[in-house]
Structures are given as structure tokens and as C-alpha cells.
Amino acid sequence: MITKIYSAALQGVDAVEVEVEVNARKCETPRTVIVGLPDAAVRESGERVHSAVSASALKKEIGVHTINLAPADLRKEGPSFDLPIALAMAACAEQRPISELEDHCVVGELALDGKVRPVKGALSIALEAKRRGRKRLLLPAANAPEAAIIDGIEVYAIESLYDAWHFLAGNQPLPAFKLDRLAYFNAHRHYAVDFEDVKGQQHVKRALEVAVAGGHNILMVGPPGTGKSMLAKRLPTIMPDMGEEEAIEATKIHSIAGHLNPKQGILTTRPFRSPHHTISNAGLLGGGSNPGPGEVSLAHHGVLFLDELPEFSRSTLEVMRQPIEDRQVTISRAAGSLTFPANFMLVSAMNPCPCGYYGDPKRDCRCAPRQIEHYRQRISGPLLDRIDLHVEVPLVDYKELSSATSGEQSEVIRQRVLSTRARQQDRFSAKHGITTNSSMSAKEVRLHCGLAGESSSLLEQAMTHLNFSARAYDRILKVARTLADLDNADRIGPTQVLEAIQYRSLDRNLQL
């Protein structure tokens, strides 16, 4: 007898439906043959499945089991096919078809005792099952909250192979897993940090507010201990809340990478990723024999923080240029190409010199001019041009640190950011396909960032005397547009132009 059950395999950040076909026939020499481009984990599933079926007291045909995973030209990886294979084997042994089996999608890893273990990519699998018209999704109980976020498909939390079989056979009812999405988001949408914890650094907080308001990348330059990392970690608290669509996109990536918190189920706050400077190109962008998402994709709809920016290898920094511009990463391998989303806000930090105290009024710098120049040249001009704001972060004096006065709360800053983002959305509307000033093309810059009179004269002088590049010119205009939006101004004035020029501090310093 041949039994077919629908399952799914992961490909990039999406899932592809897989038909699990099992043919059981009697034979004196029992063996299991799995075909359809299985990897080692899939080939080993035969041993896990036979043990789990026996431990669950289910009937099993003694003989040859041929398992076909279709489509045959798609590589199958991971242990998520254990549960559908076991159910198909049991159906073959019972010699009776299971009613409405074509309406089900089944995934899950089996333990030797028949318990069901969680799998990666449950959200992507739920989306694919819905797209294919499947009405029910059977998956491990630990993955149920993640999959239940999708409307239009019933999710059943499976604890064991025994429960799954008797549910499909109609012997044991099982309620569908329900999730109150609004209550779930409200309960989990909170941060443990706040900008009110940061003493001093008012001009840096202003720069960070401008960066978030317009979706701009930012670089903080300052000696050790000035609070650069502390400030960066609080950036998500002033960003707009993730919408449902954004949360689903971000959760898909984290689920496939295996970084999703099993107690949370779905991301409700914006991701904050801070990779170490020793990270490889593949770790940052994604890759491997089976290409998976890297840190730039894990930061999708959130913040990617690169601390000690010059300490990253030059090649690693250079590969950042494509995702910064295109908001996605394309990884090409012999078997084909995969594209991962990478729409993140880049926040970086660096010391002004190798010792960290160049320009500090209280501590002497031990670095020679040539060392400082070499240190800063580790960041290429093209990458630096793609960072809209450069802001200096000085040491905080004792009076500010010891002050009992708290800083401005994140929620207060966030309301100003939301108001500024609303102005941008009204300006661009859906026809432009962009929502923030940082995403403007050259055409939109000419349309929305026109200068006249004193404003134009100020920018001309800056371009002439500071030797800004053409890309820096566009960045200044975009930041000035955001500053005008923060001030509820329809046109960019001299004040906004001057402040935007001030945020190119590293460009100015490199001219010295």
C-alpha cells in the first residue's frame, strides 16, 4: 500500500511543499530506503521513526519501506520529515486510508520514545501550507504559537506520535491551537532599557532621534566609556512598533536560523543584532553549504550594531555595501541563488584612534599621526558615504553622571519619531514605494529636498571647502529633509542644512 502525506522543506526564508510517499511491502529482510535528495539527517530518520512507531504501540509493516520525498530535485534537509514518515508508515500497516489526509500538512522531529520535538521555520511552513490550500497544520507543540499567527489555517499542537496518529484516525479529538494576536503582542511588546537611563550626551541623543526618524544609518565616534554601546542598545525603544507584516517577516528569518525564543513564538519587538568584529563574511551576510541568513538578515526591520567598526576586516565591511543599498542579500551557489531580506538600520561605533583618546581634553593620545590615519582608512570612503550621520561622543563629566535628574524617556522621543514618520508617509504615499527619507532615490531628492537662497549657498560652501563626495551631498539633503520634518517645516531652511553638515564630522576630520 502507498500512503501520501504533505509536509514542507525550507528553502531560504520560505518553505516549499513536499509530498511524503511511503510504500510498504512484506519482505524477510527489513530495510528502509529514502529517496528524493535527502541529507544525512533525513537519511537517519528511518532509525528514529522505527523506534518511535514501536514505542508508540502503533502497527508497523515488517518488510521494505520505500520513502519518496517529492519533488525529487529539491534537496531535503533536517529532521522535520520524521512525523509525516511515521504516520504514513502506520497508515500502510493498518491497510486503510486516512480520510481528508490531503487537507493536512505535517512536520515534526521524533524522539526515540515517540515524543515530538520542535523544528525550524514553522512560520514559513504555515504560510506555504495556507498558500497550497491545506486546512490543517500538525506540528510540534513548541512551534504552535509561532504558526498560529497565520490566519486561514487550523494549527494543531502535537505532543507525541501517538496523539498525532489517533487524531488523524479519528479516534481522539484534539482542539485547534488558538492565539489572541492582539493580546499576545501587547503582552510581549516591551523593552528592558530606556533612554532615560542615559545621563548627558544630549546632542548624541538628538542625532539618534534624527537617524531613527528618517531611517538613516549612523556612526558614533568617541573614546572608550562614553556610552556608545549603551545608546545603541536603546535605539529600538524609540523606533515605531513593528506591524504584523513586519513581525511575520522578521520571525520567519529568526525561526529558520534557529534563533527564535521558544517561549516567545513570534518577534514582537524590533531585532537588535551586535556581531563581534571577528565575524566572517558568511556569518554577516549569510551562506554555507545550505545557505542560511546572516546577521544583516537577522537584523531585518531592526538594528544592526557594529561596535569597534575599524576592527572588522576590510573585506567584511565591503560586503556590507550591497545590503545597505539594496535592502537584501543575494547568495549564489552552484545549486542556485537565494535572496534574503536585509532592511535594517546600521548603527556603528568606533574610537577616534587606536588608543581611543585622540582629541580628548583630559587624556593624552599615544598614537602617531600615521597610526591614526591608517586606523581610519580601514573604513573605505564608499562605505563611509553610505552612513548618513557621523556624530562625536565625548566623555560625560562627573556632574552629569551624578545628577539625580533622569533623561528624556524613550516613549516621549518615540512620539516625535512617529509624528515625523507620518509626515514622510503622507509625502511619499504608496506610489513611491518608500516610507522614509533615507530611502529616497536621486529623483525624489530633487523633488522633495530643493534648496533656495541662503540654504543653497551654505551647502555650496560646505561642498567646496570640505570636499564632500556626490553621495555625501545626497546624504546631507536627506538628513536636512528629516530635520525639517522634525521641526514640522515644509521647506528646508539654513538651520537644518547647517545641522545636517555638522553630522558629517568624520568627513571633516579626514580633511585635517
PDB file of C-alpha atoms in Angstrom, residues 178-314:
ATOM      1  CA  LYS A 178      -5.827  29.450  19.351  1.00  0.00           C
ATOM      2  CA  LEU A 179      -3.796  32.631  19.748  1.00  0.00           C
ATOM      3  CA  ASP A 180      -5.141  36.095  20.586  1.00  0.00           C
ATOM      4  CA  ARG A 181      -2.673  38.021  18.489  1.00  0.00           C
ATOM      5  CA  LEU A 182      -3.512  41.494  19.789  1.00  0.00           C
ATOM      6  CA  ALA A 183      -3.251  40.408  23.431  1.00  0.00           C
ATOM      7  CA  TYR A 184      -0.073  38.475  22.651  1.00  0.00           C
ATOM      8  CA  PHE A 185       1.602  41.492  21.033  1.00  0.00           C
ATOM      9  CA  ASN A 186       0.558  43.805  23.853  1.00  0.00           C
ATOM     10  CA  ALA A 187       1.842  41.393  26.491  1.00  0.00           C
ATOM     11  CA  HIS A 188       5.272  40.913  24.911  1.00  0.00           C
ATOM     12  CA  ARG A 189       5.921  44.320  23.354  1.00  0.00           C
ATOM     13  CA  HIS A 190       8.176  45.887  25.975  1.00  0.00           C
ATOM     14  CA  TYR A 191      11.848  46.726  26.420  1.00  0.00           C
ATOM     15  CA  ALA A 192      14.041  46.310  29.477  1.00  0.00           C
ATOM     16  CA  VAL A 193      16.021  49.506  28.726  1.00  0.00           C
ATOM     17  CA  ASP A 194      15.110  53.164  28.267  1.00  0.00           C
ATOM     18  CA  PHE A 195      16.812  56.362  27.119  1.00  0.00           C
ATOM     19  CA  GLU A 196      16.095  57.951  30.486  1.00  0.00           C
ATOM     20  CA  ASP A 197      18.900  55.778  31.889  1.00  0.00           C
ATOM     21  CA  VAL A 198      21.490  57.693  29.835  1.00  0.00           C
ATOM     22  CA  LYS A 199      22.976  60.733  31.562  1.00  0.00           C
ATOM     23  CA  GLY A 200      24.167  63.620  29.408  1.00  0.00           C
ATOM     24  CA  GLN A 201      25.028  63.177  25.707  1.00  0.00           C
ATOM     25  CA  GLN A 202      22.089  65.358  24.638  1.00  0.00           C
ATOM     26  CA  HIS A 203      23.494  66.102  21.185  1.00  0.00           C
ATOM     27  CA  VAL A 204      24.103  62.362  20.598  1.00  0.00           C
ATOM     28  CA  LYS A 205      20.530  61.556  21.602  1.00  0.00           C
ATOM     29  CA  ARG A 206      19.402  64.235  19.170  1.00  0.00           C
ATOM     30  CA  ALA A 207      21.438  62.639  16.389  1.00  0.00           C
ATOM     31  CA  LEU A 208      19.982  59.203  17.184  1.00  0.00           C
ATOM     32  CA  GLU A 209      16.474  60.637  17.131  1.00  0.00           C
ATOM     33  CA  VAL A 210      17.165  62.158  13.712  1.00  0.00           C
ATOM     34  CA  ALA A 211      18.573  58.838  12.485  1.00  0.00           C
ATOM     35  CA  VAL A 212      15.517  56.852  13.579  1.00  0.00           C
ATOM     36  CA  ALA A 213      13.064  59.498  12.374  1.00  0.00           C
ATOM     37  CA  GLY A 214      14.429  59.330   8.833  1.00  0.00           C
ATOM     38  CA  GLY A 215      15.710  55.740   8.799  1.00  0.00           C
ATOM     39  CA  HIS A 216      19.315  56.933   8.443  1.00  0.00           C
ATOM     40  CA  ASN A 217      22.490  54.989   9.207  1.00  0.00           C
ATOM     41  CA  ILE A 218      24.679  56.494  11.913  1.00  0.00           C
ATOM     42  CA  LEU A 219      28.277  56.265  13.129  1.00  0.00           C
ATOM     43  CA  MET A 220      29.281  57.283  16.667  1.00  0.00           C
ATOM     44  CA  VAL A 221      32.912  58.297  17.233  1.00  0.00           C
ATOM     45  CA  GLY A 222      34.297  58.656  20.733  1.00  0.00           C
ATOM     46  CA  PRO A 223      36.741  57.331  23.336  1.00  0.00           C
ATOM     47  CA  PRO A 224      36.024  54.197  25.399  1.00  0.00           C
ATOM     48  CA  GLY A 225      33.459  54.513  28.166  1.00  0.00           C
ATOM     49  CA  THR A 226      31.386  57.321  26.665  1.00  0.00           C
ATOM     50  CA  GLY A 227      28.233  55.216  26.349  1.00  0.00           C
ATOM     51  CA  LYS A 228      28.197  54.408  22.625  1.00  0.00           C
ATOM     52  CA  SER A 229      27.038  50.833  23.143  1.00  0.00           C
ATOM     53  CA  MET A 230      24.579  51.900  25.838  1.00  0.00           C
ATOM     54  CA  LEU A 231      22.995  54.402  23.467  1.00  0.00           C
ATOM     55  CA  ALA A 232      22.869  51.949  20.576  1.00  0.00           C
ATOM     56  CA  LYS A 233      21.083  49.280  22.637  1.00  0.00           C
ATOM     57  CA  ARG A 234      18.299  51.750  23.384  1.00  0.00           C
ATOM     58  CA  LEU A 235      17.612  52.651  19.767  1.00  0.00           C
ATOM     59  CA  PRO A 236      14.825  50.060  19.266  1.00  0.00           C
ATOM     60  CA  THR A 237      12.896  51.699  22.129  1.00  0.00           C
ATOM     61  CA  ILE A 238      12.312  54.858  20.052  1.00  0.00           C
ATOM     62  CA  MET A 239      11.536  53.086  16.791  1.00  0.00           C
ATOM     63  CA  PRO A 240       7.915  52.602  15.665  1.00  0.00           C
ATOM     64  CA  ASP A 241       6.314  49.360  16.829  1.00  0.00           C
ATOM     65  CA  MET A 242       6.545  46.507  14.371  1.00  0.00           C
ATOM     66  CA  GLY A 243       3.394  45.918  12.397  1.00  0.00           C
ATOM     67  CA  GLU A 244       2.028  42.417  11.969  1.00  0.00           C
ATOM     68  CA  GLU A 245       3.521  42.027   8.494  1.00  0.00           C
ATOM     69  CA  GLU A 246       6.948  43.188   9.683  1.00  0.00           C
ATOM     70  CA  ALA A 247       6.770  40.852  12.683  1.00  0.00           C
ATOM     71  CA  ILE A 248       5.987  37.891  10.428  1.00  0.00           C
ATOM     72  CA  GLU A 249       8.891  38.709   8.069  1.00  0.00           C
ATOM     73  CA  ALA A 250      11.369  39.072  10.950  1.00  0.00           C
ATOM     74  CA  THR A 251      10.098  35.947  12.728  1.00  0.00           C
ATOM     75  CA  LYS A 252      10.480  33.840   9.573  1.00  0.00           C
ATOM     76  CA  ILE A 253      14.171  34.693   9.403  1.00  0.00           C
ATOM     77  CA  HIS A 254      14.857  34.051  13.095  1.00  0.00           C
ATOM     78  CA  SER A 255      12.881  30.805  13.013  1.00  0.00           C
ATOM     79  CA  ILE A 256      14.784  29.439  10.020  1.00  0.00           C
ATOM     80  CA  ALA A 257      18.099  30.409  11.622  1.00  0.00           C
ATOM     81  CA  GLY A 258      17.089  28.673  14.864  1.00  0.00           C
ATOM     82  CA  HIS A 259      17.334  31.878  16.921  1.00  0.00           C
ATOM     83  CA  LEU A 260      13.679  32.197  17.868  1.00  0.00           C
ATOM     84  CA  ASN A 261      12.924  32.081  21.577  1.00  0.00           C
ATOM     85  CA  PRO A 262      10.648  29.022  22.039  1.00  0.00           C
ATOM     86  CA  LYS A 263       8.826  30.789  24.882  1.00  0.00           C
ATOM     87  CA  GLN A 264       8.023  33.773  22.682  1.00  0.00           C
ATOM     88  CA  GLY A 265       6.845  32.232  19.420  1.00  0.00           C
ATOM     89  CA  ILE A 266       6.942  35.438  17.378  1.00  0.00           C
ATOM     90  CA  LEU A 267       9.053  38.582  17.492  1.00  0.00           C
ATOM     91  CA  THR A 268       7.112  41.493  18.935  1.00  0.00           C
ATOM     92  CA  THR A 269       9.986  43.960  19.333  1.00  0.00           C
ATOM     93  CA  ARG A 270      12.477  45.092  16.726  1.00  0.00           C
ATOM     94  CA  PRO A 271      15.610  42.928  16.456  1.00  0.00           C
ATOM     95  CA  PHE A 272      18.925  44.250  17.748  1.00  0.00           C
ATOM     96  CA  ARG A 273      21.957  42.362  16.450  1.00  0.00           C
ATOM     97  CA  SER A 274      25.506  43.092  17.575  1.00  0.00           C
ATOM     98  CA  PRO A 275      28.009  40.688  15.962  1.00  0.00           C
ATOM     99  CA  HIS A 276      31.619  40.540  17.151  1.00  0.00           C
ATOM    100  CA  HIS A 277      34.245  42.109  14.902  1.00  0.00           C
ATOM    101  CA  THR A 278      35.784  38.679  14.231  1.00  0.00           C
ATOM    102  CA  ILE A 279      32.680  37.573  12.304  1.00  0.00           C
ATOM    103  CA  SER A 280      33.223  36.079   8.844  1.00  0.00           C
ATOM    104  CA  ASN A 281      31.664  37.260   5.603  1.00  0.00           C
ATOM    105  CA  ALA A 282      29.303  34.277   5.634  1.00  0.00           C
ATOM    106  CA  GLY A 283      28.321  34.973   9.235  1.00  0.00           C
ATOM    107  CA  LEU A 284      27.489  38.576   8.415  1.00  0.00           C
ATOM    108  CA  LEU A 285      25.775  38.172   5.045  1.00  0.00           C
ATOM    109  CA  GLY A 286      24.702  34.545   5.224  1.00  0.00           C
ATOM    110  CA  GLY A 287      25.896  31.466   3.374  1.00  0.00           C
ATOM    111  CA  GLY A 288      27.183  27.978   3.982  1.00  0.00           C
ATOM    112  CA  SER A 289      26.654  24.766   2.018  1.00  0.00           C
ATOM    113  CA  ASN A 290      22.937  25.178   2.705  1.00  0.00           C
ATOM    114  CA  PRO A 291      22.738  28.997   2.605  1.00  0.00           C
ATOM    115  CA  GLY A 292      21.151  30.461   5.695  1.00  0.00           C
ATOM    116  CA  PRO A 293      20.530  34.039   6.829  1.00  0.00           C
ATOM    117  CA  GLY A 294      23.391  36.093   8.291  1.00  0.00           C
ATOM    118  CA  GLU A 295      23.396  38.915  10.796  1.00  0.00           C
ATOM    119  CA  VAL A 296      22.251  41.510   8.248  1.00  0.00           C
ATOM    120  CA  SER A 297      19.102  39.456   7.656  1.00  0.00           C
ATOM    121  CA  LEU A 298      18.579  38.679  11.343  1.00  0.00           C
ATOM    122  CA  ALA A 299      18.530  42.479  11.829  1.00  0.00           C
ATOM    123  CA  HIS A 300      15.711  42.841   9.246  1.00  0.00           C
ATOM    124  CA  HIS A 301      13.286  45.578  10.399  1.00  0.00           C
ATOM    125  CA  GLY A 302      15.612  46.294  13.311  1.00  0.00           C
ATOM    126  CA  VAL A 303      19.107  47.496  14.184  1.00  0.00           C
ATOM    127  CA  LEU A 304      22.489  46.091  13.173  1.00  0.00           C
ATOM    128  CA  PHE A 305      25.112  47.440  15.582  1.00  0.00           C
ATOM    129  CA  LEU A 306      28.759  47.147  14.575  1.00  0.00           C
ATOM    130  CA  ASP A 307      30.915  48.122  17.539  1.00  0.00           C
ATOM    131  CA  GLU A 308      34.625  48.859  17.012  1.00  0.00           C
ATOM    132  CA  LEU A 309      33.957  49.314  13.302  1.00  0.00           C
ATOM    133  CA  PRO A 310      37.604  49.581  12.151  1.00  0.00           C
ATOM    134  CA  GLU A 311      38.375  46.237  13.826  1.00  0.00           C
ATOM    135  CA  PHE A 312      36.181  44.384  11.326  1.00  0.00           C
ATOM    136  CA  SER A 313      38.130  43.028   8.370  1.00  0.00           C
ATOM    137  CA  ARG A 314      38.156  45.246   5.305  1.00  0.00           C
TER     138      ARG A 314
END
